[in-house]
Structures are given as structure tokens and as C-alpha cells.
mmCIF file of C-alpha atoms in Angstrom:
data_model
loop_
_atom_site.group_PDB
_atom_site.id
_atom_site.type_symbol
_atom_site.label_atom_id
_atom_site.label_comp_id
_atom_site.label_asym_id
_atom_site.label_seq_id
_atom_site.Cartn_x
_atom_site.Cartn_y
_atom_site.Cartn_z
ATOM 1 C CA UNK A 186 -0.024 -0.345 -0.135
ATOM 2 C CA UNK A 187 1.037 3.703 0.210
ATOM 3 C CA UNK A 188 2.685 4.590 2.797
ATOM 4 C CA UNK A 189 5.505 6.884 4.617
ATOM 5 C CA UNK A 190 9.169 5.570 4.994
ATOM 6 C CA UNK A 191 7.857 4.550 8.557
ATOM 7 C CA UNK A 192 5.493 2.925 7.888
ATOM 8 C CA UNK A 193 2.841 5.285 8.590
ATOM 9 C CA UNK A 194 -0.096 6.936 6.845
ATOM 10 C CA UNK A 195 0.295 9.674 4.051
ATOM 11 C CA UNK A 196 -1.939 12.719 2.630
ATOM 12 C CA UNK A 197 -1.560 12.200 -0.903
ATOM 13 C CA UNK A 198 -1.460 16.107 -2.802
ATOM 14 C CA UNK A 199 -1.374 15.007 -6.227
ATOM 15 C CA UNK A 200 -1.968 12.223 -8.951
ATOM 16 C CA UNK A 201 -0.534 11.556 -12.394
ATOM 17 C CA UNK A 202 -0.674 8.856 -15.406
ATOM 18 C CA UNK A 203 1.693 7.898 -17.299
ATOM 19 C CA UNK A 204 1.972 6.489 -21.061
ATOM 20 C CA UNK A 205 1.852 2.659 -20.055
ATOM 21 C CA UNK A 206 -1.010 3.533 -17.408
ATOM 22 C CA UNK A 207 1.233 3.617 -14.030
ATOM 23 C CA UNK A 208 -0.431 6.040 -11.789
ATOM 24 C CA UNK A 209 1.538 8.188 -9.655
ATOM 25 C CA UNK A 210 1.086 9.867 -5.951
ATOM 26 C CA UNK A 211 2.602 12.601 -4.714
ATOM 27 C CA UNK A 212 2.340 12.715 -0.799
ATOM 28 C CA UNK A 213 3.446 14.026 2.063
ATOM 29 C CA UNK A 214 6.379 11.355 2.478
ATOM 30 C CA UNK A 215 7.682 10.651 -0.805
ATOM 31 C CA UNK A 216 5.985 9.213 -3.981
ATOM 32 C CA UNK A 217 4.102 6.119 -4.656
ATOM 33 C CA UNK A 218 2.864 4.152 -8.090
ATOM 34 C CA UNK A 219 0.298 1.374 -8.458
ATOM 35 C CA UNK A 220 1.024 -0.684 -11.683
ATOM 36 C CA UNK A 221 -2.287 -2.756 -11.777
ATOM 37 C CA UNK A 222 -1.863 -4.304 -8.092
ATOM 38 C CA UNK A 223 2.025 -3.425 -7.513
ATOM 39 C CA UNK A 224 2.818 -0.644 -5.414
ATOM 40 C CA UNK A 225 6.406 0.735 -5.310
ATOM 41 C CA UNK A 226 7.030 3.672 -2.933
ATOM 42 C CA UNK A 227 9.692 5.833 -3.198
ATOM 43 C CA UNK A 228 11.580 8.179 -0.859
ATOM 44 C CA UNK A 229 14.271 11.025 -0.033
ATOM 45 C CA UNK A 230 16.581 7.649 0.650
ATOM 46 C CA UNK A 231 16.221 6.630 -2.964
ATOM 47 C CA UNK A 232 17.194 10.088 -4.712
ATOM 48 C CA UNK A 233 14.404 11.566 -4.453
ATOM 49 C CA UNK A 234 15.164 15.447 -3.402
ATOM 50 C CA UNK A 235 12.988 15.822 -0.816
ATOM 51 C CA UNK A 236 10.043 13.538 1.000
ATOM 52 C CA UNK A 237 7.961 16.185 1.119
ATOM 53 C CA UNK A 238 5.872 16.134 -2.363
ATOM 54 C CA UNK A 239 3.313 18.549 -4.142
ATOM 55 C CA UNK A 240 2.502 17.978 -7.456
ATOM 56 C CA UNK A 241 3.322 15.453 -10.187
ATOM 57 C CA UNK A 242 3.411 15.553 -14.099
ATOM 58 C CA UNK A 243 4.530 12.924 -16.322
ATOM 59 C CA UNK A 244 6.059 13.564 -20.096
ATOM 60 C CA UNK A 245 5.482 11.752 -23.396
ATOM 61 C CA UNK A 246 9.208 10.459 -22.659
ATOM 62 C CA UNK A 247 8.074 8.123 -19.702
ATOM 63 C CA UNK A 248 9.619 10.704 -17.100
ATOM 64 C CA UNK A 249 7.957 11.635 -13.724
ATOM 65 C CA UNK A 250 8.354 15.018 -12.819
ATOM 66 C CA UNK A 251 7.780 15.479 -9.189
ATOM 67 C CA UNK A 252 7.814 19.129 -7.743
ATOM 68 C CA UNK A 253 8.461 19.676 -4.037
ATOM 69 C CA UNK A 254 8.898 21.651 -0.996
ATOM 70 C CA UNK A 255 12.927 21.678 -1.851
ATOM 71 C CA UNK A 256 12.222 21.982 -5.335
ATOM 72 C CA UNK A 257 12.289 19.769 -8.779
ATOM 73 C CA UNK A 258 13.540 16.071 -9.706
ATOM 74 C CA UNK A 259 12.689 13.669 -12.453
ATOM 75 C CA UNK A 260 12.201 10.088 -12.044
ATOM 76 C CA UNK A 261 13.323 8.132 -15.535
ATOM 77 C CA UNK A 262 12.100 4.429 -14.211
ATOM 78 C CA UNK A 263 15.795 4.021 -13.215
ATOM 79 C CA UNK A 264 16.594 6.898 -10.502
ATOM 80 C CA UNK A 265 16.218 10.221 -9.956
ATOM 81 C CA UNK A 266 17.487 13.547 -11.143
ATOM 82 C CA UNK A 267 17.778 16.811 -9.796
ATOM 83 C CA UNK A 268 16.321 19.984 -12.147
ATOM 84 C CA UNK A 269 17.444 23.248 -11.052
ATOM 85 C CA UNK A 270 14.857 26.212 -11.175
ATOM 86 C CA UNK A 271 15.565 29.645 -9.820
ATOM 87 C CA UNK A 272 15.424 30.179 -6.019
ATOM 88 C CA UNK A 273 11.902 32.377 -5.425
ATOM 89 C CA UNK A 274 10.766 33.598 -2.255
ATOM 90 C CA UNK A 275 8.698 32.525 0.780
ATOM 91 C CA UNK A 276 4.955 32.988 0.754
ATOM 92 C CA UNK A 277 4.223 34.591 4.611
ATOM 93 C CA UNK A 278 0.091 34.474 3.483
ATOM 94 C CA UNK A 279 0.694 30.835 3.703
ATOM 95 C CA UNK A 280 0.867 28.239 6.480
ATOM 96 C CA UNK A 281 3.781 26.180 4.166
ATOM 97 C CA UNK A 282 6.158 27.750 2.236
ATOM 98 C CA UNK A 283 9.734 27.600 1.339
ATOM 99 C CA UNK A 284 12.134 29.442 -1.186
ATOM 100 C CA UNK A 285 12.334 26.203 -3.707
ATOM 101 C CA UNK A 286 8.303 25.088 -3.398
ATOM 102 C CA UNK A 287 7.263 23.903 -6.907
ATOM 103 C CA UNK A 288 3.376 24.373 -6.556
ATOM 104 C CA UNK A 289 2.359 22.341 -10.010
ATOM 105 C CA UNK A 290 3.995 21.042 -13.084
ATOM 106 C CA UNK A 291 2.410 20.655 -16.468
ATOM 107 C CA UNK A 292 3.360 18.981 -19.961
ATOM 108 C CA UNK A 293 1.505 20.936 -22.921
ATOM 109 C CA UNK A 294 0.380 19.782 -25.902
ATOM 110 C CA UNK A 295 3.473 20.449 -27.783
ATOM 111 C CA UNK A 296 5.408 19.059 -25.525
ATOM 112 C CA UNK A 297 6.660 21.702 -23.251
ATOM 113 C CA UNK A 298 7.274 21.407 -19.463
ATOM 114 C CA UNK A 299 6.207 24.465 -17.237
ATOM 115 C CA UNK A 300 6.383 25.084 -13.654
ATOM 116 C CA UNK A 301 4.339 27.017 -11.122
ATOM 117 C CA UNK A 302 6.950 28.181 -8.391
ATOM 118 C CA UNK A 303 7.453 31.141 -5.515
ATOM 119 C CA UNK A 304 10.070 32.757 -8.014
ATOM 120 C CA UNK A 305 7.172 32.351 -10.848
ATOM 121 C CA UNK A 306 6.145 30.531 -13.784
ATOM 122 C CA UNK A 307 8.730 29.095 -15.961
ATOM 123 C CA UNK A 308 9.131 27.122 -19.071
ATOM 124 C CA UNK A 309 11.362 24.531 -20.666
ATOM 125 C CA UNK A 310 11.574 23.062 -24.378
ATOM 126 C CA UNK A 311 14.330 21.907 -25.935
ATOM 127 C CA UNK A 312 16.758 22.386 -22.811
ATOM 128 C CA UNK A 313 15.723 26.158 -22.886
ATOM 129 C CA UNK A 314 14.423 27.509 -19.460
ATOM 130 C CA UNK A 315 12.419 30.405 -19.924
ATOM 131 C CA UNK A 316 10.950 33.029 -17.043
ATOM 132 C CA UNK A 317 7.580 33.616 -18.114
ATOM 133 C CA UNK A 318 6.113 35.557 -15.579
ATOM 134 C CA UNK A 319 9.276 38.004 -16.418
ATOM 135 C CA UNK A 320 8.881 37.946 -20.208
ATOM 136 C CA UNK A 321 4.935 38.843 -19.686
ATOM 137 C CA UNK A 322 5.097 40.520 -16.325
ATOM 138 C CA UNK A 323 3.115 38.949 -13.768
ATOM 139 C CA UNK A 324 3.479 41.552 -10.620
ATOM 140 C CA UNK A 325 3.950 37.922 -8.362
ATOM 141 C CA UNK A 326 6.586 35.900 -7.752
ATOM 142 C CA UNK A 327 3.740 33.086 -6.050
ATOM 143 C CA UNK A 328 2.117 31.263 -9.504
ATOM 144 C CA UNK A 329 -0.272 28.036 -8.025
ATOM 145 C CA UNK A 330 -1.595 26.160 -11.388
ATOM 146 C CA UNK A 331 -1.105 26.402 -15.002
ATOM 147 C CA UNK A 332 -3.903 25.027 -16.911
ATOM 148 C CA UNK A 333 -3.934 24.472 -21.399
ATOM 149 C CA UNK A 334 -7.042 25.167 -23.054
ATOM 150 C CA UNK A 335 -8.013 23.643 -26.756
ATOM 151 C CA UNK A 336 -6.601 27.095 -28.185
ATOM 152 C CA UNK A 337 -3.399 26.483 -27.250
ATOM 153 C CA UNK A 338 -3.477 29.266 -24.357
ATOM 154 C CA UNK A 339 -3.206 28.912 -20.930
ATOM 155 C CA UNK A 340 -5.082 30.081 -17.724
ATOM 156 C CA UNK A 341 -2.454 30.697 -14.683
ATOM 157 C CA UNK A 342 -3.578 31.437 -11.213
ATOM 158 C CA UNK A 343 -1.556 33.722 -8.847
ATOM 159 C CA UNK A 344 -1.488 35.204 -5.746
ATOM 160 C CA UNK A 345 -2.714 38.359 -7.305
ATOM 161 C CA UNK A 346 -5.337 36.701 -9.685
ATOM 162 C CA UNK A 347 -6.209 34.979 -12.130
ATOM 163 C CA UNK A 348 -4.316 35.691 -15.796
ATOM 164 C CA UNK A 349 -5.136 34.107 -19.860
ATOM 165 C CA UNK A 350 -1.606 33.996 -21.743
ATOM 166 C CA UNK A 351 -2.205 33.834 -25.244
ATOM 167 C CA UNK A 352 1.145 33.756 -26.783
ATOM 168 C CA UNK A 353 3.172 36.804 -25.621
ATOM 169 C CA UNK A 354 -0.454 38.146 -23.952
ATOM 170 C CA UNK A 355 -1.180 38.384 -20.758
ATOM 171 C CA UNK A 356 -4.687 39.333 -19.912
ATOM 172 C CA UNK A 357 -5.720 39.657 -16.148
ATOM 173 C CA UNK A 358 -8.994 38.299 -15.941
ATOM 174 C CA UNK A 359 -9.525 39.169 -12.308
ATOM 175 C CA UNK A 360 -9.340 42.697 -12.837
ATOM 176 C CA UNK A 361 -12.301 42.646 -15.593
ATOM 177 C CA UNK A 362 -14.494 40.850 -12.533
ATOM 178 C CA UNK A 363 -12.938 41.729 -9.065
ATOM 179 C CA UNK A 364 -12.410 45.151 -7.626
ATOM 180 C CA UNK A 365 -9.567 43.891 -5.708
ATOM 181 C CA UNK A 366 -6.793 41.515 -6.440
ATOM 182 C CA UNK A 367 -7.711 38.128 -4.902
ATOM 183 C CA UNK A 368 -5.382 34.892 -4.742
ATOM 184 C CA UNK A 369 -6.846 32.243 -7.031
ATOM 185 C CA UNK A 370 -6.121 28.513 -6.180
ATOM 186 C CA UNK A 371 -6.736 25.542 -8.619
ATOM 187 C CA UNK A 372 -8.136 26.062 -12.233
ATOM 188 C CA UNK A 373 -9.515 23.299 -14.877
ATOM 189 C CA UNK A 374 -11.031 23.561 -18.033
ATOM 190 C CA UNK A 375 -13.727 21.487 -18.640
ATOM 191 C CA UNK A 376 -15.059 20.030 -22.156
ATOM 192 C CA UNK A 377 -17.454 22.996 -22.775
ATOM 193 C CA UNK A 378 -14.030 25.343 -22.415
ATOM 194 C CA UNK A 379 -15.992 27.221 -19.348
ATOM 195 C CA UNK A 380 -12.974 27.868 -16.634
ATOM 196 C CA UNK A 381 -13.583 26.832 -13.106
ATOM 197 C CA UNK A 382 -11.557 28.376 -9.833
ATOM 198 C CA UNK A 383 -11.520 28.954 -6.691
ATOM 199 C CA UNK A 384 -10.857 32.169 -5.233
ATOM 200 C CA UNK A 385 -11.657 33.436 -1.530
ATOM 201 C CA UNK A 386 -13.605 30.595 -0.413
ATOM 202 C CA UNK A 387 -16.066 30.496 -3.080
ATOM 203 C CA UNK A 388 -15.766 28.307 -6.281
ATOM 204 C CA UNK A 389 -16.476 30.087 -9.342
ATOM 205 C CA UNK A 390 -17.377 29.561 -13.398
ATOM 206 C CA UNK A 391 -16.026 31.551 -16.418
ATOM 207 C CA UNK A 392 -18.004 31.298 -19.801
ATOM 208 C CA UNK A 393 -17.399 33.574 -21.917
ATOM 209 C CA UNK A 394 -17.041 37.273 -20.525
ATOM 210 C CA UNK A 395 -19.711 35.849 -17.742
ATOM 211 C CA UNK A 396 -18.777 34.610 -14.603
#
């Protein structure tokens, strides 16, 4: 079963499926995979950068990207390799934070890997890391989640609101609907291309320009 290194219980924070149908769980004491009925647990003692895992993502090559409170690493099926990202700031408005925290990782439809961190949003493609937050002018370092829609655009949640990124054009969606900045957490794009997100203990649905 999915257990901590000390054989205790864990809190699961993220789930991903790889190209072979194996399910990967990121939790409070490492990562675990389920292949049919076989459960395998991996910890810092196995090479994981930190046992405090916040997000997981699998790519088309079969790699598992793991975001933790101490940064990112990649599991290739055999071992772990650390992936260096710029160090950010501690978010003092939340209970748990660090300068190296990774909140979410996404592989988009073109194979680019995106990171939401406490240093901003970064993209990684063709072995080139780009600071998207600086490039498009997002006025906060604290990014929570990024999701892709069917039009090739990206919805981004941050500590100051919801944004839409298409190419190099950034639109502040929150500014259109809220009088003051509000932190946004999770986002999904549903089958109708409506955007769902949570903000200030409420759930919102955005349909076109109607919230």
C-alpha cells in the first residue's frame, strides 16, 4: 500500500498517469506508483530531492516530474535527477512555504514543461528554461497552477488573481471581474471550455465574459 518510510499514513497531494497506464501519487512522504496491484514507494533515501511532494506530472517520454518543497527532480524509471530552477521567496500569507517550493507542473500539447513556483512561472523546452513571469510581466512571484485550453492558451492562477496567456499576450481576468486582487488556487478547463476556479472560499465558473 501507499505508506511513508516509517510505515505510517500519508496525505496525497497530486496524482498523474504515465503513458503505460501507471498511476503516480505525490504525497507527504515521497511518491508512489500503482501498476495493476503492484505498489512501489520511493523516498528521499532512494534519491528523491525531498519527501515533501506537492505535485507530479508525467511526460511523453515516460519521465515523472516531481515538484517538492525543496525543488524539482525527474524520475526516468531507474533513478532520480535534480532539475535546477531559480530560487524564489517565502510566501508569508500561507501556512507552509519555501523559497524552492513547486506548486504545479504541466506538460502541454507541444511537449513544453511548465512550472508554477515561488519564483514565478517557467517553461522548459529544447533544454531551454524561460522565465515566463518576467517575459509577460506578471506582478507576483507566487504562481499556483497553469492549465492549457484547446485554443493553445494558458490559464494561470496566482496570489493576485487569474490570468490568461496566449503567446506573449497576458490578460488579467480577475481585474475584469473583481475590484481588488484576490489569490486564485486551482483551475480546470471543462469539456465546454468553461473555466472553473476557487477564490476566497468560493467556486467560480467563467463562461466567455460571464462569471
